[in-house]
JSON list of C-alpha atoms in Angstrom, two decimals:
[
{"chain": "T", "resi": 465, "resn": "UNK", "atom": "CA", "xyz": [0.00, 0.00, 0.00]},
{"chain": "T", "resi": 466, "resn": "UNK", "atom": "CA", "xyz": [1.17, 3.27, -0.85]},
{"chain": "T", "resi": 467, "resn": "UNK", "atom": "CA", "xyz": [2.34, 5.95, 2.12]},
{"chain": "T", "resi": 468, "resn": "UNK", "atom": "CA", "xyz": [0.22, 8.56, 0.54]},
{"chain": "T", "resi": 469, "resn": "UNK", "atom": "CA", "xyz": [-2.71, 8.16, -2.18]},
{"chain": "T", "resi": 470, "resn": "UNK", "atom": "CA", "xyz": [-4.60, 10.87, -3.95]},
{"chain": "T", "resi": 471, "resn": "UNK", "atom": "CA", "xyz": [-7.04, 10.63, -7.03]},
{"chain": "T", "resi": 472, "resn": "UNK", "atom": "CA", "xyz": [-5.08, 12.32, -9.79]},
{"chain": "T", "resi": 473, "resn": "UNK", "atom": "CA", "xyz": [-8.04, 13.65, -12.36]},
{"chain": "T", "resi": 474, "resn": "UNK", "atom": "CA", "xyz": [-7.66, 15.60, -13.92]},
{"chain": "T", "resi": 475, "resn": "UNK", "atom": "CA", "xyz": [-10.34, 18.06, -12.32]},
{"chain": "T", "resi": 476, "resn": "UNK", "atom": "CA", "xyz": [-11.53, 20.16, -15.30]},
{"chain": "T", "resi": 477, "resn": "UNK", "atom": "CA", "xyz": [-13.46, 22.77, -13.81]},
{"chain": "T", "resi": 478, "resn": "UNK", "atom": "CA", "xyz": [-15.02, 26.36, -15.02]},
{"chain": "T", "resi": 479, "resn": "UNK", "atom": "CA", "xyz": [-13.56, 29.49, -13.67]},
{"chain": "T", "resi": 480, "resn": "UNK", "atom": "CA", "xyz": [-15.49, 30.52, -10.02]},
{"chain": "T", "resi": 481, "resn": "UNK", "atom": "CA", "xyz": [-15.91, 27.00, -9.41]},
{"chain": "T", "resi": 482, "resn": "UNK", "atom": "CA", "xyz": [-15.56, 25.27, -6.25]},
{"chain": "T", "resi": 483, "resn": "UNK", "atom": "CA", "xyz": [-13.22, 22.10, -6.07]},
{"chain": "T", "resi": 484, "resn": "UNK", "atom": "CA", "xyz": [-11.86, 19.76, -3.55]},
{"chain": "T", "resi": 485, "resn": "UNK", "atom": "CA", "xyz": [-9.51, 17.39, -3.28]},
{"chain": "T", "resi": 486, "resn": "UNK", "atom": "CA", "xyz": [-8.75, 14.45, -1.32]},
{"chain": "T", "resi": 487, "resn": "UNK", "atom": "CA", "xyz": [-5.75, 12.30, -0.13]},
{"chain": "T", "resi": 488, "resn": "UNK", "atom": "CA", "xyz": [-5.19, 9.51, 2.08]},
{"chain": "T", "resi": 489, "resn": "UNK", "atom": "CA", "xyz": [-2.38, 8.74, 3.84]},
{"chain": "T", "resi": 490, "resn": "UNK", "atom": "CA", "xyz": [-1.48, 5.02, 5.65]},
{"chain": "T", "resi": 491, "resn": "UNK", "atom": "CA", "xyz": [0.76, 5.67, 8.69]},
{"chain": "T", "resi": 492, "resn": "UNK", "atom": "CA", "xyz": [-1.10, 6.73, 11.63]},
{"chain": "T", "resi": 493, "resn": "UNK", "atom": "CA", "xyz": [1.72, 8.18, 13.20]},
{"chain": "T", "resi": 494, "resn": "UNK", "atom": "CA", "xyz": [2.41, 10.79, 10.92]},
{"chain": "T", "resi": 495, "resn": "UNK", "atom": "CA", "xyz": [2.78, 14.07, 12.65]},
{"chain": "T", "resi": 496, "resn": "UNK", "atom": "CA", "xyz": [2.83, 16.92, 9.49]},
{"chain": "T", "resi": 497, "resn": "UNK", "atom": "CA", "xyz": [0.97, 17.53, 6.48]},
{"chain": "T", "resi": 498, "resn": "UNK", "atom": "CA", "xyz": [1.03, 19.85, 3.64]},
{"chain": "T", "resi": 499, "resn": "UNK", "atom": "CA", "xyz": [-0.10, 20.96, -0.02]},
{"chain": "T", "resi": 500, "resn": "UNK", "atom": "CA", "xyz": [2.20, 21.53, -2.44]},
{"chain": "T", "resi": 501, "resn": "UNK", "atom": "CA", "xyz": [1.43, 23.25, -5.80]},
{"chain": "T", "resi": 502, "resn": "UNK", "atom": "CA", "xyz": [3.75, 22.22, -8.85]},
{"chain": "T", "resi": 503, "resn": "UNK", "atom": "CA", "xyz": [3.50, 23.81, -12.10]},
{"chain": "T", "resi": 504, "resn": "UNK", "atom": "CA", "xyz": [3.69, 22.63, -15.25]},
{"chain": "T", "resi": 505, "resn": "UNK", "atom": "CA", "xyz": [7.14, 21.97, -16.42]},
{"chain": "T", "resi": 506, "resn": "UNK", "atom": "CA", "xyz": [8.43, 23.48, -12.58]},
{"chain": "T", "resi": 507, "resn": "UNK", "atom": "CA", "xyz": [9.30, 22.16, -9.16]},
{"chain": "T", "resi": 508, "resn": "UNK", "atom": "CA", "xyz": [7.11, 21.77, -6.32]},
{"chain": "T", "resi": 509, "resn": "UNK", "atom": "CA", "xyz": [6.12, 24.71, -4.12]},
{"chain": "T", "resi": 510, "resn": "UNK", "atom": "CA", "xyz": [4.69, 24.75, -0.80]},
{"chain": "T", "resi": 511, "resn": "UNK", "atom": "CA", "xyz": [0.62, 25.77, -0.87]},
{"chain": "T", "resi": 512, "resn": "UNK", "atom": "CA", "xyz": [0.31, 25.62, 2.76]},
{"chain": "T", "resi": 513, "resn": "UNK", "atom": "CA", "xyz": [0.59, 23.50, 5.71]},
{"chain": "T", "resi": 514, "resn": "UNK", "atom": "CA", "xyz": [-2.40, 21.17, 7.08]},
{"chain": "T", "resi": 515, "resn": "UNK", "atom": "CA", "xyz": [-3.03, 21.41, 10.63]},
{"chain": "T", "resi": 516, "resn": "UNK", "atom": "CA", "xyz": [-5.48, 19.68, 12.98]},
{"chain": "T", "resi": 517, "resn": "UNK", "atom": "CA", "xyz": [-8.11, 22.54, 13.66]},
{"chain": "T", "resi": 518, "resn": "UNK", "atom": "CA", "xyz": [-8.13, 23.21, 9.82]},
{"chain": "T", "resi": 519, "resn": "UNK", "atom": "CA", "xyz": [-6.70, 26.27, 8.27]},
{"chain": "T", "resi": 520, "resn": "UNK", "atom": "CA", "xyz": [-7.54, 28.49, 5.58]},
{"chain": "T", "resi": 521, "resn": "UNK", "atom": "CA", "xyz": [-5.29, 31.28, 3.58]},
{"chain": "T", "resi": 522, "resn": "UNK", "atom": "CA", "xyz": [-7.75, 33.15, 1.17]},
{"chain": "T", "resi": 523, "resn": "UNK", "atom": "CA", "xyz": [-9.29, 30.95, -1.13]},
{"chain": "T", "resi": 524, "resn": "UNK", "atom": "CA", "xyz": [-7.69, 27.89, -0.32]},
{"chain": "T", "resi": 525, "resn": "UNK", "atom": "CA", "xyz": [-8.70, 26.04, 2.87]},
{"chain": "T", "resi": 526, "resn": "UNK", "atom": "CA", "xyz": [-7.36, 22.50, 4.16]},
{"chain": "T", "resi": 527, "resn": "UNK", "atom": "CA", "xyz": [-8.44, 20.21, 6.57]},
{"chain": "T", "resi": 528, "resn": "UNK", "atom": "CA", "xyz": [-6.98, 17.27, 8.31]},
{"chain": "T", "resi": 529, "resn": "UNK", "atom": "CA", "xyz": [-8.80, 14.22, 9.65]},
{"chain": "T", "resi": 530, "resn": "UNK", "atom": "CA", "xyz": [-6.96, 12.26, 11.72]},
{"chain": "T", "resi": 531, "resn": "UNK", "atom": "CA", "xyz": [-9.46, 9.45, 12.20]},
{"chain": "T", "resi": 532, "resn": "UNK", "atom": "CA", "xyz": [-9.86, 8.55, 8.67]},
{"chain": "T", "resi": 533, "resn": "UNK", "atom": "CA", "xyz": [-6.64, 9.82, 7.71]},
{"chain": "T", "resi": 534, "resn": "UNK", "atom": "CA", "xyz": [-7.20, 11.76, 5.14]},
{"chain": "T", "resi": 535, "resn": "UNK", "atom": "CA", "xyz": [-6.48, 15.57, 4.71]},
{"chain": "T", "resi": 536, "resn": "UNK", "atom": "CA", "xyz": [-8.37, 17.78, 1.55]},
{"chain": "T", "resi": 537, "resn": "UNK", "atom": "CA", "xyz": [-8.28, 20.92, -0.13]},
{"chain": "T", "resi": 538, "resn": "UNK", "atom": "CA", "xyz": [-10.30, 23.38, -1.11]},
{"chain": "T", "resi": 539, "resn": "UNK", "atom": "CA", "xyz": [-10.46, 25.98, -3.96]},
{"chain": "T", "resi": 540, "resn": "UNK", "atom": "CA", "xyz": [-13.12, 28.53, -3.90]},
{"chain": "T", "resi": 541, "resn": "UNK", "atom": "CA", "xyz": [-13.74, 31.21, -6.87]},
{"chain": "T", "resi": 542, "resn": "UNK", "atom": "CA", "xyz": [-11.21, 29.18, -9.09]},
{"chain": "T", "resi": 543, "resn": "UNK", "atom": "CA", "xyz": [-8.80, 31.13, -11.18]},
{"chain": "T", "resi": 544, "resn": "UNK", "atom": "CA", "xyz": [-6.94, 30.44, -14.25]},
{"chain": "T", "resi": 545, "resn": "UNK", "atom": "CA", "xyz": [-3.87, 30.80, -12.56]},
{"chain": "T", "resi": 546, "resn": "UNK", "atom": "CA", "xyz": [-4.67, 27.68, -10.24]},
{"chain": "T", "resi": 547, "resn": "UNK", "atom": "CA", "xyz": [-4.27, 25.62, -12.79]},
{"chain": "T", "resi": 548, "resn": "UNK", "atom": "CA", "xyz": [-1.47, 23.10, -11.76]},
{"chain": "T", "resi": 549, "resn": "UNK", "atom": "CA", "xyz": [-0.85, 20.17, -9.93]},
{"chain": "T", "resi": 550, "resn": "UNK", "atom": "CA", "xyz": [-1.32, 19.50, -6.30]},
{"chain": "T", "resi": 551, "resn": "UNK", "atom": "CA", "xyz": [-0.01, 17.07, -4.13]},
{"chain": "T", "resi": 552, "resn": "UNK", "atom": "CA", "xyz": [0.06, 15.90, -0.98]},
{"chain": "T", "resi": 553, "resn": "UNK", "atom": "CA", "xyz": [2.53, 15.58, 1.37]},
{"chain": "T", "resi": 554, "resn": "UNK", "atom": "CA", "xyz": [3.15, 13.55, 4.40]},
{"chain": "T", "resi": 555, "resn": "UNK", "atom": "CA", "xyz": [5.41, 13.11, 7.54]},
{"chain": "T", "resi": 556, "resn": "UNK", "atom": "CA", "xyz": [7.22, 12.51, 9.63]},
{"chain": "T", "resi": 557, "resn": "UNK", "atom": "CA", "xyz": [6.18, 9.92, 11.88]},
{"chain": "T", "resi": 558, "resn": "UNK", "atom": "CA", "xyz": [8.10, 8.64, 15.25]},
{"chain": "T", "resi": 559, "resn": "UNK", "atom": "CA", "xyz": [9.14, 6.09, 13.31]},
{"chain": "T", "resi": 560, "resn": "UNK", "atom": "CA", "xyz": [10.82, 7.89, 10.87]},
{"chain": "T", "resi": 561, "resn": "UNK", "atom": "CA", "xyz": [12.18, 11.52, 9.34]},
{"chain": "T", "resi": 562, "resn": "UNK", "atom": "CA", "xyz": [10.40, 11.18, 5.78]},
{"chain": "T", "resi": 563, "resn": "UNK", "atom": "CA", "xyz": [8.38, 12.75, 3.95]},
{"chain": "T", "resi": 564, "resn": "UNK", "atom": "CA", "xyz": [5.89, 11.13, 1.58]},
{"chain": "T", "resi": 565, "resn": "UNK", "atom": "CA", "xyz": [4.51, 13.28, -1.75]},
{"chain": "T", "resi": 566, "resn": "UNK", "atom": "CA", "xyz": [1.61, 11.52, -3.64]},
{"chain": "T", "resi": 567, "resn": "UNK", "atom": "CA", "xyz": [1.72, 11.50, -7.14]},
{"chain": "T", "resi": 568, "resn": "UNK", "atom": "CA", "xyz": [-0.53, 14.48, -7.61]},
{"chain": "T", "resi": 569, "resn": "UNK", "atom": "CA", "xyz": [-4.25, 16.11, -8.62]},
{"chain": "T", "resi": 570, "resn": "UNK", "atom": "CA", "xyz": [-4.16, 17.99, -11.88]},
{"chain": "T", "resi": 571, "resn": "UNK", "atom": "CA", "xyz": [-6.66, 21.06, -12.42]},
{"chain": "T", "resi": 572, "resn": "UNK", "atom": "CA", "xyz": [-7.28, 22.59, -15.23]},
{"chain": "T", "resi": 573, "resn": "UNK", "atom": "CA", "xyz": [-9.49, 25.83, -14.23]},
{"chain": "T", "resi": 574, "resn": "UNK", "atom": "CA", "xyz": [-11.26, 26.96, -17.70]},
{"chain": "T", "resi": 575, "resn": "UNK", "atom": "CA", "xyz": [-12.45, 30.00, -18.92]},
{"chain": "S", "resi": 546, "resn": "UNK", "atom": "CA", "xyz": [18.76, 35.47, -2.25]},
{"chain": "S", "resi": 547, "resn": "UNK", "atom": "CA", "xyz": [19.44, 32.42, -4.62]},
{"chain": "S", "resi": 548, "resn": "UNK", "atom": "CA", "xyz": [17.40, 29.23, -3.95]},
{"chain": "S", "resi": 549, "resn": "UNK", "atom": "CA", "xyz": [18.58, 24.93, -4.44]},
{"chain": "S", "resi": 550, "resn": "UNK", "atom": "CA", "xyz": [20.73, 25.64, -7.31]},
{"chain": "S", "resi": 551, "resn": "UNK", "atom": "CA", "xyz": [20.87, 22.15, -9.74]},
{"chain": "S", "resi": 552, "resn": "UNK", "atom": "CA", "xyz": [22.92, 21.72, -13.13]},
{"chain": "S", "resi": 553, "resn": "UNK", "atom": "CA", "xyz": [22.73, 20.37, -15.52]},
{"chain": "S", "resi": 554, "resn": "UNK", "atom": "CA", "xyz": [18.91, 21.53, -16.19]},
{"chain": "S", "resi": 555, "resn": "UNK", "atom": "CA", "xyz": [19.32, 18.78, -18.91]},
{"chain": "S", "resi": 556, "resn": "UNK", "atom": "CA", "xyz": [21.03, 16.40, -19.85]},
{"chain": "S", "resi": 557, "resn": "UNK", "atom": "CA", "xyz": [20.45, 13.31, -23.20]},
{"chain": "S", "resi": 558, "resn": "UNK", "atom": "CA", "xyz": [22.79, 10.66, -22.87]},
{"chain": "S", "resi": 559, "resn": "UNK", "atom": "CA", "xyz": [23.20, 7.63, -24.18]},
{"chain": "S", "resi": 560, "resn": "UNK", "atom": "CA", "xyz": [22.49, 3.94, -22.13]},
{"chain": "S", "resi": 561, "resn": "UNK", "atom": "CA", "xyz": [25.61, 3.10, -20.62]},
{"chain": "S", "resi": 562, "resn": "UNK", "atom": "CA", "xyz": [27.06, 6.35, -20.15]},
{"chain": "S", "resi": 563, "resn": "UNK", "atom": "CA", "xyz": [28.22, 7.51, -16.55]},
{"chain": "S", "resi": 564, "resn": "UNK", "atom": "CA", "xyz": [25.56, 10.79, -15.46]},
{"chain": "S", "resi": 565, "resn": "UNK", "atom": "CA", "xyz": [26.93, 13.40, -12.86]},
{"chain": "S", "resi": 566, "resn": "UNK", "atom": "CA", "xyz": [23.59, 15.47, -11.10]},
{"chain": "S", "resi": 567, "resn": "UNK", "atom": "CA", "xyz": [24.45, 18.10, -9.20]},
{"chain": "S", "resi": 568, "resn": "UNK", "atom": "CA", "xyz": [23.17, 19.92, -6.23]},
{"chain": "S", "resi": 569, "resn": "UNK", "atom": "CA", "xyz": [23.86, 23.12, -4.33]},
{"chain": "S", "resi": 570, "resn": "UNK", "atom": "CA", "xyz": [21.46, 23.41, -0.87]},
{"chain": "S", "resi": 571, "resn": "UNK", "atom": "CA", "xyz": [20.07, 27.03, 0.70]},
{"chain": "S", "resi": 572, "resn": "UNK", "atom": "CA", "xyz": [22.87, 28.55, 2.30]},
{"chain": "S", "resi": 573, "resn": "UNK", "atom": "CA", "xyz": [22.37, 27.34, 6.12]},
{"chain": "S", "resi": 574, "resn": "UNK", "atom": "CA", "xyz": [19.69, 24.79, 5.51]},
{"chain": "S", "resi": 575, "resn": "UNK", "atom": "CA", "xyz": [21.29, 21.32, 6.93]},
{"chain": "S", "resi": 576, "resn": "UNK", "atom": "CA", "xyz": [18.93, 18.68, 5.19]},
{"chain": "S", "resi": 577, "resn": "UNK", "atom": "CA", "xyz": [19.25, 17.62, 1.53]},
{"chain": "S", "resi": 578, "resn": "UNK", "atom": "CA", "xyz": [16.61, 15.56, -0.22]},
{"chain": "S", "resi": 579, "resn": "UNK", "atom": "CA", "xyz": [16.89, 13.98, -3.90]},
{"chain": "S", "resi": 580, "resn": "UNK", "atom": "CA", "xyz": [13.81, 13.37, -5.43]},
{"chain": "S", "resi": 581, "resn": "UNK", "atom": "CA", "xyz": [13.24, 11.58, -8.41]},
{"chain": "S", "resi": 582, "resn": "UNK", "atom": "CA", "xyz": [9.98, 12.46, -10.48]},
{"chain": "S", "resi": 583, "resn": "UNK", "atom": "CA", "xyz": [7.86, 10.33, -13.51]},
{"chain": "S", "resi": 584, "resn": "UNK", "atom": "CA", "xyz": [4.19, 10.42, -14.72]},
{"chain": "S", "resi": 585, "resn": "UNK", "atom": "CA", "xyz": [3.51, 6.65, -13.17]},
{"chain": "S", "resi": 586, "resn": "UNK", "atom": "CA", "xyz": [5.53, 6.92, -9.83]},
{"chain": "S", "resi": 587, "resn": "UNK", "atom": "CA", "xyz": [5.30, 10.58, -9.27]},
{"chain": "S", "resi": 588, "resn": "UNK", "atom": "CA", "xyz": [7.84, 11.98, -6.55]},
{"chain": "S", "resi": 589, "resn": "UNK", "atom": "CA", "xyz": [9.89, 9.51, -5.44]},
{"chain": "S", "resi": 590, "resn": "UNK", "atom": "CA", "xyz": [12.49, 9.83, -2.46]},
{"chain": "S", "resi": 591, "resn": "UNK", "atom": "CA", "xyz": [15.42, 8.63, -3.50]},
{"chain": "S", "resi": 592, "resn": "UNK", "atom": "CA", "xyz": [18.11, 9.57, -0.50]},
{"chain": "S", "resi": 593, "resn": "UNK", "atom": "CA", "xyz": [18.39, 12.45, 2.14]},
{"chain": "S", "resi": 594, "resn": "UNK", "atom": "CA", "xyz": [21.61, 13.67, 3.71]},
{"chain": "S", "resi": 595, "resn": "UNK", "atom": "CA", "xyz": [21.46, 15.50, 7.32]},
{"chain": "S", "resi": 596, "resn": "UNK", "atom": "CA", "xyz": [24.41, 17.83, 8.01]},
{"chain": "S", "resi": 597, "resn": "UNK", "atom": "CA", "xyz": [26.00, 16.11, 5.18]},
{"chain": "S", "resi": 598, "resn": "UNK", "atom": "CA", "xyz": [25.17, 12.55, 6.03]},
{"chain": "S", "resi": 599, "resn": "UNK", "atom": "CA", "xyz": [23.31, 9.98, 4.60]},
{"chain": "S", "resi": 600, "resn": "UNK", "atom": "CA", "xyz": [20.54, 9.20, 6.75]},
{"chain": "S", "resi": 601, "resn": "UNK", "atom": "CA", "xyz": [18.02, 7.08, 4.68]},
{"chain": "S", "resi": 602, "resn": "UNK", "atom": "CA", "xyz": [19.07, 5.74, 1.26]},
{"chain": "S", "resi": 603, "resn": "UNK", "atom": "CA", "xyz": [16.51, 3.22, 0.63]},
{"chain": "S", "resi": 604, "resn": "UNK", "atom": "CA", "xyz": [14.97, 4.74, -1.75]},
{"chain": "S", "resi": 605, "resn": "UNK", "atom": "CA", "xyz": [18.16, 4.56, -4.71]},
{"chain": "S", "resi": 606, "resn": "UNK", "atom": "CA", "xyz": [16.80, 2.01, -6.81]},
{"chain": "S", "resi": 607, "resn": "UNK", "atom": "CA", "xyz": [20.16, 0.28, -6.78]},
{"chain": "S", "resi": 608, "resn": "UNK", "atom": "CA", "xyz": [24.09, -0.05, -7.07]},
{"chain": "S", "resi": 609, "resn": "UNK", "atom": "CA", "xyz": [23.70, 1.85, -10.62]},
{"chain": "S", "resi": 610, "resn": "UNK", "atom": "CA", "xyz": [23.00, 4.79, -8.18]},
{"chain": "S", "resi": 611, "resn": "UNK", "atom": "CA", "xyz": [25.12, 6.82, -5.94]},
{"chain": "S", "resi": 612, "resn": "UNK", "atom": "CA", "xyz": [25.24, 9.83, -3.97]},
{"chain": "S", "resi": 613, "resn": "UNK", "atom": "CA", "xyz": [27.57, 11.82, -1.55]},
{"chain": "S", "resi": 614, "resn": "UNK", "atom": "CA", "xyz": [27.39, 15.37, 0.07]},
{"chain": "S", "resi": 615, "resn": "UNK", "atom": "CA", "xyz": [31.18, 16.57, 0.60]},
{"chain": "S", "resi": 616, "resn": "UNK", "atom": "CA", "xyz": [30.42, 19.65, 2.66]},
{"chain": "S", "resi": 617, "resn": "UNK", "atom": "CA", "xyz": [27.40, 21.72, 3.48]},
{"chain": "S", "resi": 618, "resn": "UNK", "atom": "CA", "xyz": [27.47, 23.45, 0.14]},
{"chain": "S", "resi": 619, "resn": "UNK", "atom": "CA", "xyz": [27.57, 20.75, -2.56]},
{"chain": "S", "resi": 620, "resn": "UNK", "atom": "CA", "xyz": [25.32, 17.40, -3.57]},
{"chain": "S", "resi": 621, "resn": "UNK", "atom": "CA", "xyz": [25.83, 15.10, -5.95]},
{"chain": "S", "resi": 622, "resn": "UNK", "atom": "CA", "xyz": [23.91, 12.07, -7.78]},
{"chain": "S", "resi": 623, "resn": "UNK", "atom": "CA", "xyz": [25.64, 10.04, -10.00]},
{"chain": "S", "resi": 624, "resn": "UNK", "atom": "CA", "xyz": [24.35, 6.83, -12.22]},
{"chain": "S", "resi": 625, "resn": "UNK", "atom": "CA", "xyz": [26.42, 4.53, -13.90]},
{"chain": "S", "resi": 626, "resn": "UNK", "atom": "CA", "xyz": [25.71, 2.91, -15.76]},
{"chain": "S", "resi": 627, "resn": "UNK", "atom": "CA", "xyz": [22.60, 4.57, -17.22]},
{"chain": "S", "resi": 628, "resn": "UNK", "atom": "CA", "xyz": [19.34, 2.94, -18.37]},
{"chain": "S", "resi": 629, "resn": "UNK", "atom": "CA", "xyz": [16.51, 4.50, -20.23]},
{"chain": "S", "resi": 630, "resn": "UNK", "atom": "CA", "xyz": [14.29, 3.68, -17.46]},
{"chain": "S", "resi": 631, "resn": "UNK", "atom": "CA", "xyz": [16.36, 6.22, -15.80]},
{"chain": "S", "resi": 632, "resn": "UNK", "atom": "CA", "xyz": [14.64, 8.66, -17.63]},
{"chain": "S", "resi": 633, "resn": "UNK", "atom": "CA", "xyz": [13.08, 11.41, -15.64]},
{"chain": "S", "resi": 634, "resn": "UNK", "atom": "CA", "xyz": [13.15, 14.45, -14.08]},
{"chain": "S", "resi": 635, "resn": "UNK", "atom": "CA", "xyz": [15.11, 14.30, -10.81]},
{"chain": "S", "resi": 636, "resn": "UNK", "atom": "CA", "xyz": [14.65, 17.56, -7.98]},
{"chain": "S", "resi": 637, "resn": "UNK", "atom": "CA", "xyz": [17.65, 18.13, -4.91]},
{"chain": "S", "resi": 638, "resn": "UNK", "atom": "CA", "xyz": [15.34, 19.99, -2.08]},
{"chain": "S", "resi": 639, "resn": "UNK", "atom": "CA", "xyz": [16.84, 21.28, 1.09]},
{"chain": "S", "resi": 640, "resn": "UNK", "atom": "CA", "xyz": [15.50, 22.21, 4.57]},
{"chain": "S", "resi": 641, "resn": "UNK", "atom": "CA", "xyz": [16.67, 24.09, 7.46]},
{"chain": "S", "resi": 642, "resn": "UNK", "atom": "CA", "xyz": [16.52, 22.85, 10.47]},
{"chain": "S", "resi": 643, "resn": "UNK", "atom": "CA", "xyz": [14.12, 24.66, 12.34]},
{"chain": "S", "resi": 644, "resn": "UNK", "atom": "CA", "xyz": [11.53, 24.10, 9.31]},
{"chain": "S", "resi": 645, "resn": "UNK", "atom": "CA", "xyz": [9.55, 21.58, 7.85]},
{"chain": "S", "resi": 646, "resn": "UNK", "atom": "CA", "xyz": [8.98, 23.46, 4.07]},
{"chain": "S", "resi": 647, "resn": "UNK", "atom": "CA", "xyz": [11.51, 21.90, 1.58]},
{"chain": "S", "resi": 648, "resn": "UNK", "atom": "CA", "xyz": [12.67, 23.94, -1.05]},
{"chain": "S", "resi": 649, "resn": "UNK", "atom": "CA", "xyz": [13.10, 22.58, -4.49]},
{"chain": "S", "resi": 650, "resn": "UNK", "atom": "CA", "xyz": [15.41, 23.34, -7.40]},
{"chain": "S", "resi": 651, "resn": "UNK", "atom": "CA", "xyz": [14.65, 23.73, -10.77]},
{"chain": "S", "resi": 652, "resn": "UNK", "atom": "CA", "xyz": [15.18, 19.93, -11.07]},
{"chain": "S", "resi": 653, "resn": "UNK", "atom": "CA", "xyz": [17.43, 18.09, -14.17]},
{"chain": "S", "resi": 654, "resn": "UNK", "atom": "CA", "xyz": [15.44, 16.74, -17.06]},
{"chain": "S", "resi": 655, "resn": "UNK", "atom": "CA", "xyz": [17.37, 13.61, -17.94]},
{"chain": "S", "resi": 656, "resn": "UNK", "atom": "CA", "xyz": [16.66, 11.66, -21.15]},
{"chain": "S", "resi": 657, "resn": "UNK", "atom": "CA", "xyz": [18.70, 8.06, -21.71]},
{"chain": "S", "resi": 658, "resn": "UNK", "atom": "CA", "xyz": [18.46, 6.60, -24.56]}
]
């Protein structure tokens, strides 16, 4: 079973849409999650960090469930310029100092 | 202030042929991740150093891969010999220590063929 798992799309959506995405993650122990935006062609970039009570920075807003774990994302009022791929990152545990990327959600936001 | 610095951006070589990937970290940030990165196994860890030592290597794929951190300042992968299922684009990220964001460079597209 893979550390982390996300559905990769791609999400097409219409500008001002709402989207959310989802990613599951297998080792209970892990202590630290975050989004990470990567552009076409370009490296990762950090979105924003996931933490327990839920955060949100403008549009974007992530939440972390511990139970099921599995943390999400949402977009609101989608722009052309989020158009990338976003993945999801997890770790470290106590057993451990790694940190696990899933392989990604494309969106394409379109006009 | 200059970010993971990586060269070559690309490189095409042929199967066989020894490749050299280089890496230069954040000034002060002590952890160094290489990442390798294709469309069916996404962003895979390959081997982090912490103040310059290797701390988890499981992830090289095998003896055809290599990697050593001489000083604070300087990474390197190397591959030899090369396959074309080498192909893909491999990212050197650091970290400072009192942070969990890693910061990428602009990766190396490398093509074997």
């Amino acid at each position: 079973r893979k550390e982390v798992e996300q559905d990769p799309g791609p999400f097409n959506v219409p500008e001002g849409a709402t989207v959310a995405f989802n990613c599951t993650y297998s080792n209970s122990a892990s202590q630290s999650f975050f989004w990470y935006r990567q552009d076409c062609r370009k490296e990762p970039k950090l979105l924003m960090s996931v933490y327990s009570s839920g955060n949100e920075d403008g549009r974007f807003t992530a939440q972390l469930n511990r139970a099921s774990q599995y943390i999400s994302l949402l977009i609101r009022d989608s722009k052309l310029s989020d158009s990338a791929t976003y993945l999801c990152v997890v770790g470290p545990s106590n057993t451990g100092n790694q940190f696990y990327f899933g392989t990604g959600t494309s969106l394409t936001v379109i006009p | 202030d200059a970010g993971v610095i990586q060269s070559p951006r690309h490189e095409v070589t042929e199967m066989g042929q020894e490749v050299t990937l280089r890496c230069k970290p954040i000034s002060g940030h002590n952890s160094l991740f290489w990442y390798r990165q294709t469309m069916m196994r996404g962003l895979e860890l390959l081997i982090y150093f912490n103040n310059n030592v290797p701390i988890d290597d499981s992830g090289m794929p095998e003896d055809r891969f290599s990697a050593k951190m001489p000083n604070a300042s300087f990474s390197t992968l190397k591959i030899q010999p090369s396959e074309p299922r080498d192909s893909a684009v491999y990212f050197c990220a650091s970290r400072p220590e009192s942070g969990y964001e890693q910061y990428f460079g602009p990766g190396t597209r490398l093509t074997v063929t």
